[in-house]
Coordinates of C-alpha atoms in Angstrom, one line a residue:
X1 CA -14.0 15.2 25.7
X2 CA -11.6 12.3 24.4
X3 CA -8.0 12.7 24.9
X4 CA -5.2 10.9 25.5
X5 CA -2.0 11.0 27.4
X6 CA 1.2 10.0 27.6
X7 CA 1.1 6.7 30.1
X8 CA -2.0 4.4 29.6
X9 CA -2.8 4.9 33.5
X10 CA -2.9 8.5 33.2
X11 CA -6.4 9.8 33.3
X12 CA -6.8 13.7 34.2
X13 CA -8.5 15.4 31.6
X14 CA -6.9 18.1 29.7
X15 CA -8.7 21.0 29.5
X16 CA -8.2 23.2 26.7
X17 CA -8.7 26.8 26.1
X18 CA -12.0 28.3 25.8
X19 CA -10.7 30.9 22.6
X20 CA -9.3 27.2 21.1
X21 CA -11.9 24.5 21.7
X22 CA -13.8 27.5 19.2
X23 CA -11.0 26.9 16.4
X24 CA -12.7 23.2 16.4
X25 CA -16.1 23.4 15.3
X26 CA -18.0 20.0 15.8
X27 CA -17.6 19.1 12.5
X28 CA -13.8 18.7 12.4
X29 CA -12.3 15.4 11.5
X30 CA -10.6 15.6 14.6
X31 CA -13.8 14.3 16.6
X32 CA -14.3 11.3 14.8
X33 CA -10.6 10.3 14.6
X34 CA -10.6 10.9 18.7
X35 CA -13.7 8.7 19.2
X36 CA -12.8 6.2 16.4
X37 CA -8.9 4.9 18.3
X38 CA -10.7 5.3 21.5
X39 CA -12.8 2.7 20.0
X40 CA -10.3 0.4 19.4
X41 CA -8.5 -2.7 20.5
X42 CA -4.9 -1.6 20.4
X43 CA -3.5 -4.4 22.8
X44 CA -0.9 -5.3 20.5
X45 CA 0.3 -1.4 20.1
X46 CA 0.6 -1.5 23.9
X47 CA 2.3 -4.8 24.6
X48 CA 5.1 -2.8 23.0
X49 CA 4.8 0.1 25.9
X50 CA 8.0 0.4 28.0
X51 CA 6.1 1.1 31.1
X52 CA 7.6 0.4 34.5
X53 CA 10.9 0.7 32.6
X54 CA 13.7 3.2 33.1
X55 CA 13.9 6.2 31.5
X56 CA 10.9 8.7 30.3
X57 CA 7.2 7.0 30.2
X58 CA 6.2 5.9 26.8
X59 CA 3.4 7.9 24.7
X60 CA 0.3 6.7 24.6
X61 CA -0.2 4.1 21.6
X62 CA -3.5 5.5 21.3
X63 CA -1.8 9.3 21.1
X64 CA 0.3 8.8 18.6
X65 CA -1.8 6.8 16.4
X66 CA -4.8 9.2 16.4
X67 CA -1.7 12.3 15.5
X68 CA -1.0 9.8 12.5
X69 CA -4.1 9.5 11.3
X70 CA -5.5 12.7 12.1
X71 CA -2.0 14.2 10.3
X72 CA -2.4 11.6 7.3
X73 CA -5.8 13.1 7.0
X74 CA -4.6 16.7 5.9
X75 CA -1.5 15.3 3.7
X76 CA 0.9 16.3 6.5
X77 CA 3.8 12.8 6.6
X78 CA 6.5 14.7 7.8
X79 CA 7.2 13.6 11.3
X80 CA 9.0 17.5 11.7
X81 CA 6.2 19.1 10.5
X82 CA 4.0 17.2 12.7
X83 CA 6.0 17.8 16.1
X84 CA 5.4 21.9 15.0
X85 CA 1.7 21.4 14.4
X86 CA 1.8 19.7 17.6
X87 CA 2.8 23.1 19.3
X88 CA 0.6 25.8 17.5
X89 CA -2.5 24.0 16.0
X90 CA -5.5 23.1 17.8
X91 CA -6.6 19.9 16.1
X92 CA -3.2 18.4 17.1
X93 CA -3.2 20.2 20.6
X94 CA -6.4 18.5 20.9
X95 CA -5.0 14.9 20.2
X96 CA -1.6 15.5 22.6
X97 CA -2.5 18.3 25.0
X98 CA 0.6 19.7 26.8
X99 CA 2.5 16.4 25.4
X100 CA 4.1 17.2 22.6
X101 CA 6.3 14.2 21.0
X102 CA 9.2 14.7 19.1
X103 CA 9.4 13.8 15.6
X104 CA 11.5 11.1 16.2
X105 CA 9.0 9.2 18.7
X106 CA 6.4 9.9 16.2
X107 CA 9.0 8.6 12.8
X108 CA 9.3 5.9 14.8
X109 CA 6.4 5.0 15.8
X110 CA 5.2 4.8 12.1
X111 CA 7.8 2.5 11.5
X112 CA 7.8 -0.2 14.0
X113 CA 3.9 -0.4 13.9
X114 CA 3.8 -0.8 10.1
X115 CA 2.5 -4.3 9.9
X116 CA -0.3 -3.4 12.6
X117 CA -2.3 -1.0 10.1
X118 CA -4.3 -4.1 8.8
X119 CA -5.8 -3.9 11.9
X120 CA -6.2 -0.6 12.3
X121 CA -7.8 -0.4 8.6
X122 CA -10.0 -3.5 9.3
X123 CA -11.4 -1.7 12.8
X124 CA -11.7 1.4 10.7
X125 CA -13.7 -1.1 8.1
X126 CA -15.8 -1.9 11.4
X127 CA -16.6 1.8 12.3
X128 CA -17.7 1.8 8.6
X129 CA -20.2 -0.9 8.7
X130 CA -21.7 0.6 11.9
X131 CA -22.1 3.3 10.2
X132 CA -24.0 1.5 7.5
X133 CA -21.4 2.7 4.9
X134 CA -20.2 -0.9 3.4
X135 CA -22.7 -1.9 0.6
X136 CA -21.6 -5.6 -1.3
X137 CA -23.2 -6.4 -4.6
X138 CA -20.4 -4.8 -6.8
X139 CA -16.7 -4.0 -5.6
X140 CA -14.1 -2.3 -8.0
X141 CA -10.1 -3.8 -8.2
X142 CA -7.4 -1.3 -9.8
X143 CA -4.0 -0.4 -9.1
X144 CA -2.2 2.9 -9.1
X145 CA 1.8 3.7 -9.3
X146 CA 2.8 5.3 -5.9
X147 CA 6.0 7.1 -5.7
X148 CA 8.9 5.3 -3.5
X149 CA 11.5 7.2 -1.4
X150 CA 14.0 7.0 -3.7
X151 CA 14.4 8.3 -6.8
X152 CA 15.5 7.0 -10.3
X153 CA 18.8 8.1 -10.1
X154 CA 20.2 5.6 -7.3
X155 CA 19.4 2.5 -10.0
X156 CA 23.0 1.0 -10.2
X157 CA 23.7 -1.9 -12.8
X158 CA 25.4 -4.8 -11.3
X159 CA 28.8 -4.1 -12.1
X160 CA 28.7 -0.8 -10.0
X161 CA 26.6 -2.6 -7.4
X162 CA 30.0 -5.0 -6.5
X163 CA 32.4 -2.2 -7.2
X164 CA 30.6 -0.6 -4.0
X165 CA 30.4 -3.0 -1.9
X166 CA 33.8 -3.6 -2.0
X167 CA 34.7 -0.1 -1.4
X168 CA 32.4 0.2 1.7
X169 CA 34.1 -3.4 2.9
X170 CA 37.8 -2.2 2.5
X171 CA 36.4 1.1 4.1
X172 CA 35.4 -0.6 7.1
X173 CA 38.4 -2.5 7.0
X174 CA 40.8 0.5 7.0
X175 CA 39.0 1.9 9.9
X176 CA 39.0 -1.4 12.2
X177 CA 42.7 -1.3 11.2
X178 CA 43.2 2.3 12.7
X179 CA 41.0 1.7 15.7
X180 CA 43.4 -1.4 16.6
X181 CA 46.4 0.8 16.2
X182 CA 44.6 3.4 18.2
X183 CA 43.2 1.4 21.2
X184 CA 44.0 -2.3 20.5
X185 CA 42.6 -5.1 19.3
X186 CA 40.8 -6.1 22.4
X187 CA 39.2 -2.4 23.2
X188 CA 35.7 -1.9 22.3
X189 CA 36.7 1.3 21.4
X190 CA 34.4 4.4 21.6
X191 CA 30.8 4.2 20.5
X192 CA 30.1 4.0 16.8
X193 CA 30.0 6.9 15.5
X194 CA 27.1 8.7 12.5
X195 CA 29.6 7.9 9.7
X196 CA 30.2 4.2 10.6
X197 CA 26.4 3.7 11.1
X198 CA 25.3 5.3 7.9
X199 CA 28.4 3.3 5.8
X200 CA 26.7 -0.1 7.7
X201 CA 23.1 1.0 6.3
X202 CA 24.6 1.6 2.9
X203 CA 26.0 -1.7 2.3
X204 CA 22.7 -3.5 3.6
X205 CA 21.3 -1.8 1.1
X206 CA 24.1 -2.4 -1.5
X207 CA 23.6 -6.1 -0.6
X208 CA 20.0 -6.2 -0.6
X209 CA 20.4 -4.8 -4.4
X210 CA 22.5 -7.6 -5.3
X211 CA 20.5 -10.2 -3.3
X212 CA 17.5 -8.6 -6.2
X213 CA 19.0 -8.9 -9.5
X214 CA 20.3 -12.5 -8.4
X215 CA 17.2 -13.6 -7.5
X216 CA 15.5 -12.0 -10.4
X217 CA 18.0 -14.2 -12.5
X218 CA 17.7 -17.1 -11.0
X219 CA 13.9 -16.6 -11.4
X220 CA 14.3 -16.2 -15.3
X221 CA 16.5 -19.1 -15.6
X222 CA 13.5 -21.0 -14.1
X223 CA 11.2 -19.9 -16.7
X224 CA 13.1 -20.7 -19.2
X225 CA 13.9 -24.3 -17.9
X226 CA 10.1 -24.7 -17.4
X227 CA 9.9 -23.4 -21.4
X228 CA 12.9 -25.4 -22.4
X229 CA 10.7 -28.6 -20.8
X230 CA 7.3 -27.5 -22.0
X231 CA 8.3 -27.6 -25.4
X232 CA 10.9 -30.9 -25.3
X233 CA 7.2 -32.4 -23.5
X234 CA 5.1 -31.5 -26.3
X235 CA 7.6 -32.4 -29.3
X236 CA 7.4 -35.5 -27.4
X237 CA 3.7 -36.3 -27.4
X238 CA 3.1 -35.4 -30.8
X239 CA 6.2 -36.9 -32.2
X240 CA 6.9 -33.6 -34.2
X241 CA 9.4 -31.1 -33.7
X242 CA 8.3 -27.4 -33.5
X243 CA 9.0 -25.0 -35.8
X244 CA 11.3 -22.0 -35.4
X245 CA 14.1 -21.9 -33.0
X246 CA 15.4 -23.8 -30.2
X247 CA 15.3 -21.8 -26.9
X248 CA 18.5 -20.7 -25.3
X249 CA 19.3 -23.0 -22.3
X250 CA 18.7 -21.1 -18.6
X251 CA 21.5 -18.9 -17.7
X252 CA 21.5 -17.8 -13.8
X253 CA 24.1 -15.4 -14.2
X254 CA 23.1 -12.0 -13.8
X255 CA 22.6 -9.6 -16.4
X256 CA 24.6 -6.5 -16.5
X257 CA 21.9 -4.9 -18.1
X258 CA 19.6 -4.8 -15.2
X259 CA 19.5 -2.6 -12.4
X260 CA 18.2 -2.4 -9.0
X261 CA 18.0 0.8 -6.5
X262 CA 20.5 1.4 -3.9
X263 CA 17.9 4.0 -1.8
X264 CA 15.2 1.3 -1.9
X265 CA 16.1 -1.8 -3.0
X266 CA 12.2 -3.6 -3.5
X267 CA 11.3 -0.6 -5.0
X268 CA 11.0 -0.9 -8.9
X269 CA 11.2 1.1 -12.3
X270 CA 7.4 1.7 -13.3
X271 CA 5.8 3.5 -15.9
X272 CA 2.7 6.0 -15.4
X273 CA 1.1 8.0 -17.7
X274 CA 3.3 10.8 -17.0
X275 CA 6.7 9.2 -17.4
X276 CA 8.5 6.8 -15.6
X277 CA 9.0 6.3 -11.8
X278 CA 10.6 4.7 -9.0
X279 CA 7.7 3.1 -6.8
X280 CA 5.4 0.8 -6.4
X281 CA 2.2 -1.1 -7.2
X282 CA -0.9 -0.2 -4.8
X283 CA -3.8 -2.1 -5.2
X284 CA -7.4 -1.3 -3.7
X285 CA -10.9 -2.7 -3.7
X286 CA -13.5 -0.6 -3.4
X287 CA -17.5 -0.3 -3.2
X288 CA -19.5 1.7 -5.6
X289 CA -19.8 4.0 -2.2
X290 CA -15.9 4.5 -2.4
X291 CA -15.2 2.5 0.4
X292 CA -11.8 0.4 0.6
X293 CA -12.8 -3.2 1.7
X294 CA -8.7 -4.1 1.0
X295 CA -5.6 -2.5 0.1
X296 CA -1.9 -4.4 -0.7
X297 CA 1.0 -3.1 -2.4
X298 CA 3.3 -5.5 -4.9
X299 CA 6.6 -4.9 -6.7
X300 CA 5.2 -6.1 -9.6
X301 CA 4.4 -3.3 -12.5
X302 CA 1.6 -5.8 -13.9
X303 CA -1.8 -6.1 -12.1
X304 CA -2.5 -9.2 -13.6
X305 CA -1.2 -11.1 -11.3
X306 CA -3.1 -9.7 -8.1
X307 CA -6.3 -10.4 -9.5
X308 CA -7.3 -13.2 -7.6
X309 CA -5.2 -12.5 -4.4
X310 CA -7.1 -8.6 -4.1
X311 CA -10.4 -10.3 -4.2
X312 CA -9.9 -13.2 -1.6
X313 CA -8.3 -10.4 0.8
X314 CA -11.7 -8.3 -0.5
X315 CA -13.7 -11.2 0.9
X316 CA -12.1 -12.0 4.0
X317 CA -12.5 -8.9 5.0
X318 CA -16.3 -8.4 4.1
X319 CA -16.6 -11.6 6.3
X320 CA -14.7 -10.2 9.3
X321 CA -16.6 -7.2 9.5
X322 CA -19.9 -8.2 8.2
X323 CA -19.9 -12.2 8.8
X324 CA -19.2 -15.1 7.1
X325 CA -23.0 -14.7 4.9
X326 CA -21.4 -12.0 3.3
X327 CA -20.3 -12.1 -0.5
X328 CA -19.4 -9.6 -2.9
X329 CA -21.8 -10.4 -5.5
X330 CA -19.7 -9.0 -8.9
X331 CA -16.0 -7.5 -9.5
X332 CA -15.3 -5.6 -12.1
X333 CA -12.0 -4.8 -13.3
X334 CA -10.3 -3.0 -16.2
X335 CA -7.8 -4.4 -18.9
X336 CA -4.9 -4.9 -16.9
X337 CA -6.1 -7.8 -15.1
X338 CA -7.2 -9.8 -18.1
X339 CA -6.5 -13.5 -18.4
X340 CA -7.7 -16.4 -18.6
X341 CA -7.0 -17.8 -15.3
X342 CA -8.7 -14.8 -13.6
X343 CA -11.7 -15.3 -16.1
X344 CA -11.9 -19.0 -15.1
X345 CA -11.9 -18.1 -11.0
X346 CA -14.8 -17.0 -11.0
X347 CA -17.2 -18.0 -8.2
X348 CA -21.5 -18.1 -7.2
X349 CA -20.6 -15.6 -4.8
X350 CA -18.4 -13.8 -6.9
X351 CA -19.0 -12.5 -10.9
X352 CA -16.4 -10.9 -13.0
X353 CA -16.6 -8.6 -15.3
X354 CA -13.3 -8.0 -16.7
X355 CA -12.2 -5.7 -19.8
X356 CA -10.6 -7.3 -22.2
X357 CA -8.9 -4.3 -23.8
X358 CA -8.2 -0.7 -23.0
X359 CA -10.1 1.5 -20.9
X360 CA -11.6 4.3 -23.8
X361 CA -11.6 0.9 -26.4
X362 CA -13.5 -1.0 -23.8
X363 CA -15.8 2.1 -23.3
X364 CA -16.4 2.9 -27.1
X365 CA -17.0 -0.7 -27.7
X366 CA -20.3 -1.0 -25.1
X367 CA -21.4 2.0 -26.5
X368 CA -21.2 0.6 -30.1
X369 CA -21.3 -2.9 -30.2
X370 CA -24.9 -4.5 -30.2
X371 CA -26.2 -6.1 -27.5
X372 CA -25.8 -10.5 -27.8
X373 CA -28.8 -12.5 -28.5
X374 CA -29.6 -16.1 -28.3
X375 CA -27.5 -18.8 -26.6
X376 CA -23.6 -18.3 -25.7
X377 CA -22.3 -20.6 -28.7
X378 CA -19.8 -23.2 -26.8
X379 CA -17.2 -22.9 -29.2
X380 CA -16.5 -19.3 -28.0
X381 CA -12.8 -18.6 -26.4
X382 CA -12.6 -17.4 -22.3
X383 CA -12.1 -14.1 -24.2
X384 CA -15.1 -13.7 -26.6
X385 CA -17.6 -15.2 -23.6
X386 CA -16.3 -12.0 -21.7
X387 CA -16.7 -9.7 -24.1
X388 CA -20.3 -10.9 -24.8
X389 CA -21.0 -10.8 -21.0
X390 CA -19.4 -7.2 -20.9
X391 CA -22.0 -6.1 -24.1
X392 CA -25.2 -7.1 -22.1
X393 CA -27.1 -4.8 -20.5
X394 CA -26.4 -6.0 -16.9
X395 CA -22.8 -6.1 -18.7
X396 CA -22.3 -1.9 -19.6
X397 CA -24.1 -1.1 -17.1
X398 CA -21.9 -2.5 -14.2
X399 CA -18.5 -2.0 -16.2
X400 CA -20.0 1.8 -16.4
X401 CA -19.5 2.0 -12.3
X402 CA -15.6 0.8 -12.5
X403 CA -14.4 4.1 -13.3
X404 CA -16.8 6.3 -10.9
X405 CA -15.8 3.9 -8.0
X406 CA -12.4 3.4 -7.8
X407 CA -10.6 6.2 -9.6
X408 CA -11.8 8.8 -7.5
X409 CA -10.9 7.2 -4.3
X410 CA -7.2 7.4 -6.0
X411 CA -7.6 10.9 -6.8
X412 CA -8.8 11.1 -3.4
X413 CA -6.1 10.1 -1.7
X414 CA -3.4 11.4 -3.7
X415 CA -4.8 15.1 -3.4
X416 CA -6.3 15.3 -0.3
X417 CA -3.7 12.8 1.9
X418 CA -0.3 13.0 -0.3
X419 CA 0.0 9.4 -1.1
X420 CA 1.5 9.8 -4.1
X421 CA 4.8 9.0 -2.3
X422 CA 5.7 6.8 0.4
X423 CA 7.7 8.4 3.1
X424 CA 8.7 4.7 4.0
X425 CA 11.0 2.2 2.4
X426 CA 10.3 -1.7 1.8
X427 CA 8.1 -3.6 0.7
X428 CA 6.5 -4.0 4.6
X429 CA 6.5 -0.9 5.5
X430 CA 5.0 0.4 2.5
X431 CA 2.2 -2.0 2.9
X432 CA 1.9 -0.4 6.3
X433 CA 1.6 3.4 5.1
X434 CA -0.8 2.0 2.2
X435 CA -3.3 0.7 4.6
X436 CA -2.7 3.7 7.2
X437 CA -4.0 5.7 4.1
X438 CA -6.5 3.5 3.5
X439 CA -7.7 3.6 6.8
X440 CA -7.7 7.6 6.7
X441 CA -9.8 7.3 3.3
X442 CA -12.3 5.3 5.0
X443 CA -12.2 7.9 8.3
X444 CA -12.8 10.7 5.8
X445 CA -15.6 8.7 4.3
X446 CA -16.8 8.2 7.7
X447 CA -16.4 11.6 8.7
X448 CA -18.3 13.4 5.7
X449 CA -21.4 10.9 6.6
X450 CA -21.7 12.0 10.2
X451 CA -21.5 15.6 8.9
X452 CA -23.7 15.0 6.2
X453 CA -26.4 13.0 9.2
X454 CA -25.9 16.0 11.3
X455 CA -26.7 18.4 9.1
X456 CA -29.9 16.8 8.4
X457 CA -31.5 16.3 11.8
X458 CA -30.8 20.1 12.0

């Protein structure tokens, strides 16, 4: 039986119960998210080990990251509520035996190893293609809105944004003040205390705000420039000025208008079916088997824009796992990443299929709209080639897999693993936890199959 323990040298076996070893039938996840860490390359997790160090031997990497994924799989992202599952369930006393972490080691753990769940997904990917679940030939891009830790109510304009900052600032200037009276100014004083920490983590945050809507102003004062000189460029070649009025000249002065969010600062204001939220963007590729070849997350509400970058990642990692002959064959995508410049990218290894209106009007077209005949007339826009492409047969009938591909594993995900909502906040280490949960998705996946095998050969 796998297990792990707390230092990497530590072998003995722990043995559990006979009455609980039959709480965990064969088929429990558990088994396969054992055997799939023990399978991997986790060098880099324990170069961070403090072993040999003072104070109480370090955990496992390979412990705490099968609790994580093993906890992930049953929606459970409370670190709390892991540490208590630790101590009275027998999935999780199989992963940590008599070792139970607290939910600080694991919270942490999460966090600091955020930017290594791109391995862990693509060695999960790997697990996949041994098991011969990865088929190419037609992948599926879309995004969904995920829920930040922070909620709408911390947006702050700019005005309030400065005001606190300079409260927090002449609040930590009125308590070095009294600490000089009370131990002089060349005392370190006692350690910092809760308060002090939390006021320091506040105005990071405060600042980090304000750092945003500058930037963001700055980046629209760009654009306009580049508008301002478009249009002064093209007067000049044709020697005619444009009709209708003059564009404003850039202003990089921030508009007191916009707002930023003093919880999560990258975070962003996006809208969903159901309303609007305070999250971000999470992107996935997936195979007509429901099998995440890439994940990413972006501040950005639009997918328009991650088009191209979700299908090179898609690629990359089809090569890593499958070798460099490997291609993806066709993409298809819904409205949202329509343009022109994603139209144009397409490759020999790669074709798109890309809706060039709304989901239900896309669908009620191909069901409508006659099938093209004769040749592709060259004076056609990027736009009416791809809807001719879309109305072929080849056309509806790959557009027809989008939906049964990639929607479910979002549904999938969110239901079954909770990631509606990060528990993390930042850009990064929301990328992490989006991978982490792709990586569970694919477990699952993994997991079903070997049931599914089993059940067979009996």
């Amino acid at each position: 039986m796998a297990h792990f323990f707390r230092e990497p040298d530590r072998r003995q076996r722990f043995l559990l119960p006979v009455d609980m070893m039959d709480w965990l039938p064969e088929g429990d996840i558990v088994h396969v998210v054992v055997d799939g860490v023990g399978l991997m390359d986790l060098s880099d997790f324990e170069a961070t080990c403090k072993v040999g160090r003072a104070g109480q031997p370090p955990f496992a990497p390979a412990m705490l990251l099968a609790l994580l994924i093993y906890a992930y799989s049953h929606g459970v992202r409370s670190s709390r509520a892991v540490e208590r599952l630790c101590r009275r369930n027998a999935g999780y006393r199989f992963i940590v035996g008599d070792d139970v972490p607290d939910h600080s080691v694991i919270a942490h753990f999460r966090q600091r190893h955020a930017e290594r769940m791109k391995g862990v997904f693509l060695q999960v990917l790997e697990l996949c293609r041994e098991a011969g679940l990865i088929r190419l030939g037609l992948v599926a891009l879309d995004g969904t809105k995920v829920k930040a830790n922070a909620s709408l109510d911390a947006n702050r304009t700019a005005s309030p944004i400065g005001e606190q900052i300079d409260r927090v600032l002449a609040e930590a200037e009125a308590t070095d003040a009294r600490e000089d009276r009370q131990f002089g100014p060349d005392a370190n004083g006692p350690a910092m205390p809760g308060d002090l920490k939390r006021r320091g983590q506040r105005l990071a945050r405060l600042k980090a705000c304000q750092e945003k809507l500058q930037a963001q102003a700055a980046a629209a004062a760009d654009r306009q420039e580049k508008k301002i000189a478009a249009r002064e460029a093209e007067e000049k070649a044709t020697g005619r000025r444009k009709r209708g009025r003059k564009p404003k000249g850039p202003d990089p002065s921030v508009d007191p208008d916009t707002v930023a969010n003093t919880t999560d600062p990258e975070s962003g204001i996006l809208k969903t079916r159901r309303g609007w939220v305070q999250g971000y963007n999470a992107q996935a590729v997936v195979t007509t088997g429901q099998t995440i070849l890439a994940a990413d997350v972006t501040t950005e509400a639009n997918d328009v824009r991650q088009f191209i970058g979700m299908l090179d990642q898609a690629q990359a990692n089809a090569e890593a796992v499958l070798g460099e002959e490997a291609v993806l064959g066709a993409a298809v995508a819904d409205a949202g990443y329509w343009s022109e410049a994603n139209a144009e990218s397409q490759t020999e290894e790669c074709e798109l299929f890309i809706a060039t209106q709304k989901d239900h009007k896309q669908r009620a077209a191909l069901r409508e709209a006659p099938s093209p005949r004769g040749r592709m007339p060259k004076s056609m826009t990027a736009r009416e080639r791809m809807d001719r492409k879309l109305r072929t047969k080849r056309g509806r009938g790959l557009y027809r897999q989008r939906g049964a591909s990639v929607e479910p594993v979002f549904g999938q995900m969110k239901d079954r693993q909770d990631a509606g909502r990060f528990s993390m906040r930042g850009l990064e280490l929301c990328r992490g936890e989006w991978q982490l949960q792709a990586a569970v998705h694919n477990l699952r996946k993994l997991h079903r199959e070997s049931v599914r095998r089993t059940e067979n050969a009996g």
